[in-house]
Tab-separated table of N, CA, C and O in Angstrom:
chain	number	residue	atom	x	y	z
C	1	GLU	N	115.853	113.044	110.719
C	1	GLU	CA	114.888	113.305	109.961
C	1	GLU	C	115.133	112.895	108.831
C	1	GLU	O	113.798	112.534	108.230
C	2	ASP	N	115.909	112.166	108.451
C	2	ASP	CA	115.881	110.957	107.182
C	2	ASP	C	115.463	110.017	107.762
C	2	ASP	O	114.172	109.040	106.850
C	3	ILE	N	114.896	109.479	108.878
C	3	ILE	CA	114.459	108.388	109.674
C	3	ILE	C	113.051	108.384	109.364
C	3	ILE	O	111.941	107.870	109.222
C	4	ASP	N	112.493	109.943	109.935
C	4	ASP	CA	111.268	110.267	109.936
C	4	ASP	C	110.753	110.060	108.732
C	4	ASP	O	109.815	109.646	107.826
C	5	GLN	N	111.213	110.549	107.376
C	5	GLN	CA	111.127	110.579	106.058
C	5	GLN	C	110.589	109.183	105.395
C	5	GLN	O	109.872	108.514	104.631
C	6	ILE	N	111.426	108.603	105.430
C	6	ILE	CA	111.673	106.980	105.380
C	6	ILE	C	110.452	106.136	106.424
C	6	ILE	O	109.691	105.192	105.420
C	7	ALA	N	110.230	106.093	107.646
C	7	ALA	CA	109.255	105.895	108.256
C	7	ALA	C	107.815	106.040	107.460
C	7	ALA	O	106.746	105.321	107.456
C	8	ARG	N	107.660	107.426	107.187
C	8	ARG	CA	106.268	108.251	106.552
C	8	ARG	C	106.315	107.264	105.259
C	8	ARG	O	105.040	106.837	104.918
C	9	CYS	N	107.374	107.153	104.586
C	9	CYS	CA	107.011	106.536	102.957
C	9	CYS	C	106.553	105.161	102.970
C	9	CYS	O	105.713	104.770	102.531
C	10	MET	N	107.374	104.541	104.045
C	10	MET	CA	106.538	103.202	104.352
C	10	MET	C	105.222	102.877	104.900
C	10	MET	O	104.806	102.093	104.501
C	11	VAL	N	104.590	104.073	105.791
C	11	VAL	CA	103.533	103.898	105.954
C	11	VAL	C	102.465	104.157	104.807
C	11	VAL	O	101.523	103.922	104.616
C	12	ARG	N	102.880	104.805	104.005
C	12	ARG	CA	102.336	105.372	102.591
C	12	ARG	C	102.089	104.251	101.882
C	12	ARG	O	100.848	103.696	101.528
C	13	GLU	N	103.543	103.145	102.303
C	13	GLU	CA	103.239	102.183	101.046
C	13	GLU	C	102.407	101.015	101.837
C	13	GLU	O	101.673	100.487	100.398
C	14	TYR	N	102.952	101.023	102.920
C	14	TYR	CA	101.767	99.847	103.986
C	14	TYR	C	100.171	100.494	103.712
C	14	TYR	O	99.498	99.686	103.527
C	15	SER	N	99.888	101.377	103.574
C	15	SER	CA	98.381	102.007	103.123
C	15	SER	C	98.254	101.824	101.755
C	15	SER	O	97.074	101.101	101.729
C	16	ARG	N	98.913	101.744	101.018
C	16	ARG	CA	98.483	101.413	99.712
C	16	ARG	C	98.188	99.800	99.524
C	16	ARG	O	97.508	99.417	99.145
C	17	GLN	N	99.135	99.352	100.454
C	17	GLN	CA	98.981	97.693	99.712
C	17	GLN	C	97.550	97.008	100.589
C	17	GLN	O	97.437	96.493	99.690
C	18	TRP	N	97.531	98.098	101.474
C	18	TRP	CA	96.235	97.294	102.043
C	18	TRP	C	95.221	97.713	102.120
C	18	TRP	O	93.997	97.476	102.564
C	19	ASN	N	95.081	98.971	101.081
C	19	ASN	CA	93.974	99.176	101.242
C	19	ASN	C	93.106	100.274	102.068
C	19	ASN	O	92.139	100.193	102.287
C	20	ARG	N	93.751	100.976	102.733
C	20	ARG	CA	93.193	101.159	104.015
C	20	ARG	C	94.067	102.503	104.761
C	20	ARG	O	95.450	103.067	103.989
C	21	PRO	N	93.529	103.384	104.848
C	21	PRO	CA	94.042	104.833	105.472
C	21	PRO	C	94.797	104.469	106.394
C	21	PRO	O	94.883	103.618	107.342
C	22	LEU	N	96.222	105.150	106.238
C	22	LEU	CA	97.371	104.850	107.285
C	22	LEU	C	98.261	105.978	107.134
C	22	LEU	O	98.736	106.303	106.482
C	23	SER	N	98.176	106.527	108.540
C	23	SER	CA	99.017	107.320	108.510
C	23	SER	C	100.110	107.153	110.330
C	23	SER	O	99.638	106.094	111.096
C	24	ILE	N	100.545	108.129	110.654
C	24	ILE	CA	101.711	107.736	111.837
C	24	ILE	C	101.612	108.913	112.553
C	24	ILE	O	101.772	110.321	112.583
C	25	ALA	N	101.161	109.154	114.084
C	25	ALA	CA	101.005	110.119	115.453
C	25	ALA	C	102.398	110.690	115.435
C	25	ALA	O	103.394	110.012	115.331
C	26	HIS	N	102.471	111.919	115.260
C	26	HIS	CA	103.395	112.865	115.750
C	26	HIS	C	104.525	112.110	117.032
C	26	HIS	O	105.807	111.895	116.802
C	27	GLN	N	103.597	111.519	118.263
C	27	GLN	CA	104.627	110.891	119.362
C	27	GLN	C	105.444	109.861	119.270
C	27	GLN	O	106.528	109.516	119.097
C	28	ALA	N	104.497	109.099	118.353
C	28	ALA	CA	105.102	107.728	117.625
C	28	ALA	C	106.234	107.866	116.747
C	28	ALA	O	107.265	107.242	116.424
C	29	SER	N	105.915	109.255	115.845
C	29	SER	CA	107.169	109.864	114.767
C	29	SER	C	108.260	109.850	115.726
C	29	SER	O	109.474	109.247	115.513
C	30	GLU	N	108.278	110.561	117.027
C	30	GLU	CA	109.449	111.298	117.423
C	30	GLU	C	110.080	109.855	118.325
C	30	GLU	O	111.694	109.913	118.214
C	31	ILE	N	109.286	109.273	118.602
C	31	ILE	CA	110.096	107.929	119.447
C	31	ILE	C	110.295	106.980	118.205
C	31	ILE	O	111.832	106.487	118.800
C	32	ILE	N	110.342	107.053	117.115
C	32	ILE	CA	110.920	106.286	115.506
C	32	ILE	C	112.435	106.994	115.687
C	32	ILE	O	113.508	106.596	115.396
C	33	GLN	N	111.942	108.103	115.474
C	33	GLN	CA	113.158	109.350	115.231
C	33	GLN	C	114.108	108.732	116.148
C	33	GLN	O	115.967	109.076	116.120
C	34	ARG	N	113.832	108.630	117.388
C	34	ARG	CA	115.235	108.677	118.899
C	34	ARG	C	115.531	107.261	118.736
C	34	ARG	O	116.644	106.920	119.575
C	35	SER	N	114.988	106.590	118.068
C	35	SER	CA	115.278	104.958	118.442
C	35	SER	C	116.709	104.816	117.564
C	35	SER	O	116.903	105.411	116.446
C	36	ASP	N	117.145	103.560	117.884
C	36	ASP	CA	118.913	103.540	117.103
C	36	ASP	C	118.747	102.147	115.889
C	36	ASP	O	117.685	101.130	115.974
C	37	TRP	N	118.374	102.950	114.925
C	37	TRP	CA	118.540	102.209	113.402
C	37	TRP	C	119.801	101.964	112.931
C	37	TRP	O	120.035	102.658	111.926
C	38	PRO	N	120.926	101.470	113.565
C	38	PRO	CA	121.864	100.978	113.089
C	38	PRO	C	122.238	100.537	111.764
C	38	PRO	O	122.845	99.756	111.220
C	39	GLY	N	122.008	101.772	110.509
C	39	GLY	CA	122.007	101.228	109.442
C	39	GLY	C	120.968	100.025	109.028
C	39	GLY	O	121.255	99.506	107.976
C	40	ASN	N	120.286	99.588	109.666
C	40	ASN	CA	119.190	98.726	109.323
C	40	ASN	C	117.774	99.125	109.194
C	40	ASN	O	116.864	99.008	109.999
C	41	LEU	N	117.587	99.182	107.616
C	41	LEU	CA	116.332	99.443	107.488
C	41	LEU	C	115.166	98.458	107.259
C	41	LEU	O	113.816	98.563	107.750
C	42	THR	N	115.681	97.452	107.366
C	42	THR	CA	114.897	95.826	107.912
C	42	THR	C	114.036	96.076	108.913
C	42	THR	O	112.980	95.822	109.478
C	43	GLN	N	114.815	96.515	110.125
C	43	GLN	CA	114.111	96.553	111.569
C	43	GLN	C	113.261	97.335	111.389
C	43	GLN	O	112.289	98.055	111.766
C	44	LEU	N	113.421	98.804	111.057
C	44	LEU	CA	112.660	99.678	110.623
C	44	LEU	C	111.609	99.535	110.414
C	44	LEU	O	110.133	99.835	110.497
C	45	ASP	N	111.185	99.151	109.073
C	45	ASP	CA	110.257	98.480	108.610
C	45	ASP	C	109.180	97.308	109.178
C	45	ASP	O	108.245	97.152	108.896
C	46	HIS	N	110.200	96.472	109.660
C	46	HIS	CA	109.581	95.561	110.622
C	46	HIS	C	108.563	96.076	111.609
C	46	HIS	O	107.267	95.490	111.951
C	47	ALA	N	109.522	96.916	112.501
C	47	ALA	CA	108.677	97.915	113.172
C	47	ALA	C	107.132	98.476	112.765
C	47	ALA	O	106.360	98.536	113.361
C	48	ILE	N	107.239	99.208	111.504
C	48	ILE	CA	106.354	99.847	111.082
C	48	ILE	C	105.470	98.757	110.538
C	48	ILE	O	103.961	99.119	110.512
C	49	ARG	N	105.640	97.971	109.848
C	49	ARG	CA	104.497	97.184	109.447
C	49	ARG	C	103.613	96.727	110.876
C	49	ARG	O	102.797	96.118	110.488
C	50	SER	N	104.816	96.131	111.472
C	50	SER	CA	103.980	95.288	112.856
C	50	SER	C	103.266	96.366	113.521
C	50	SER	O	101.586	96.138	113.621
C	51	ALA	N	103.223	97.922	113.294
C	51	ALA	CA	102.879	98.699	113.982
C	51	ALA	C	101.451	98.936	113.047
C	51	ALA	O	100.643	99.276	113.726
C	52	GLY	N	101.340	99.010	111.830
C	52	GLY	CA	100.353	99.207	111.191
C	52	GLY	C	99.132	97.908	111.183
C	52	GLY	O	98.048	98.552	110.959
C	53	LEU	N	99.947	97.023	111.480
C	53	LEU	CA	98.996	95.576	111.342
C	53	LEU	C	98.384	95.851	112.760
C	53	LEU	O	97.142	94.941	113.115
C	54	MET	N	99.007	95.976	113.747
C	54	MET	CA	98.372	96.210	115.470
C	54	MET	C	97.596	97.380	115.572
C	54	MET	O	96.268	97.096	116.227
C	55	THR	N	97.240	98.363	115.012
C	55	THR	CA	96.692	99.387	114.981
C	55	THR	C	94.880	98.902	115.122
C	55	THR	O	95.087	98.688	113.922
C	56	GLN	N	94.232	99.743	115.579
C	56	GLN	CA	92.577	99.523	115.754
C	56	GLN	C	92.388	100.589	114.969
C	56	GLN	O	91.380	100.515	114.662
C	57	SER	N	93.241	101.769	114.733
C	57	SER	CA	92.686	102.929	113.859
C	57	SER	C	93.362	103.235	112.665
C	57	SER	O	94.109	102.019	112.065
C	58	ALA	N	93.467	104.263	111.735
C	58	ALA	CA	94.238	105.208	110.676
C	58	ALA	C	95.600	105.426	111.264
C	58	ALA	O	96.396	106.143	110.138
C	59	VAL	N	95.492	105.439	112.831
C	59	VAL	CA	96.849	106.289	112.750
C	59	VAL	C	97.654	105.230	114.141
C	59	VAL	O	96.927	104.431	114.806
C	60	ILE	N	99.092	105.225	113.662
C	60	ILE	CA	99.676	104.362	114.280
C	60	ILE	C	100.379	105.561	115.298
C	60	ILE	O	101.003	106.233	115.337
C	61	ASP	N	99.863	104.805	116.975
C	61	ASP	CA	100.099	105.719	117.722
C	61	ASP	C	101.615	104.418	118.568
C	61	ASP	O	101.893	103.576	118.291
C	62	VAL	N	101.771	105.515	119.605
C	62	VAL	CA	103.079	104.880	120.299
C	62	VAL	C	102.421	103.698	120.761
C	62	VAL	O	103.103	102.372	121.169
C	63	SER	N	101.628	103.013	121.437
C	63	SER	CA	101.156	101.883	122.004
C	63	SER	C	100.788	101.069	120.731
C	63	SER	O	101.054	99.785	120.979
C	64	ASP	N	101.262	101.205	119.360
C	64	ASP	CA	101.198	99.885	118.546
C	64	ASP	C	102.967	99.728	118.232
C	64	ASP	O	102.930	98.881	117.416
C	65	LEU	N	103.385	100.490	118.638
C	65	LEU	CA	105.256	100.222	118.517
C	65	LEU	C	105.346	99.228	118.767
C	65	LEU	O	104.904	99.000	119.910
C	66	PRO	N	106.457	98.096	118.532
C	66	PRO	CA	106.879	97.258	119.027
C	66	PRO	C	107.375	98.039	120.599
C	66	PRO	O	107.796	99.001	120.641
C	67	ASN	N	107.608	96.854	121.505
C	67	ASN	CA	107.887	96.781	122.670
C	67	ASN	C	109.304	97.630	122.642
C	67	ASN	O	109.434	98.249	123.641
C	68	ASP	N	110.242	97.035	121.892
C	68	ASP	CA	111.976	97.395	122.065
C	68	ASP	C	111.797	98.918	120.987
C	68	ASP	O	112.821	99.315	121.812
C	69	VAL	N	110.884	99.070	120.556
C	69	VAL	CA	110.846	100.686	119.908
C	69	VAL	C	110.281	101.597	121.359
C	69	VAL	O	110.648	102.754	121.181
C	70	ARG	N	108.973	101.533	121.884
C	70	ARG	CA	108.469	101.804	122.850
C	70	ARG	C	109.480	102.088	123.885
C	70	ARG	O	109.428	103.030	124.381
C	71	SER	N	110.347	101.377	124.668
C	71	SER	CA	111.505	101.555	125.370
C	71	SER	C	112.254	102.624	125.263
C	71	SER	O	112.482	102.907	126.433
C	72	VAL	N	112.327	103.411	124.211
C	72	VAL	CA	113.241	104.510	123.906
C	72	VAL	C	112.439	105.593	124.892
C	72	VAL	O	113.055	106.537	124.890
C	73	ALA	N	110.758	105.405	124.780
C	73	ALA	CA	110.210	106.781	125.361
C	73	ALA	C	110.613	106.668	126.533
C	73	ALA	O	110.843	107.651	126.933
């Protein structure tokens, strides 16, 4: 649950920085929560930033997540 809150906070921050709406889909959030983040928020931040840059919409979906994160699905 903490990872979900941290990820959503990161998404909000990138949305603010990039001055565009951005959120995360429920399915993508579930995958992020199941992924292994052994105390490494830098990896999580990189994954969120990468997905935010890759998405063609205002919602980060599973297909926007980096391959190593998506492989948990």
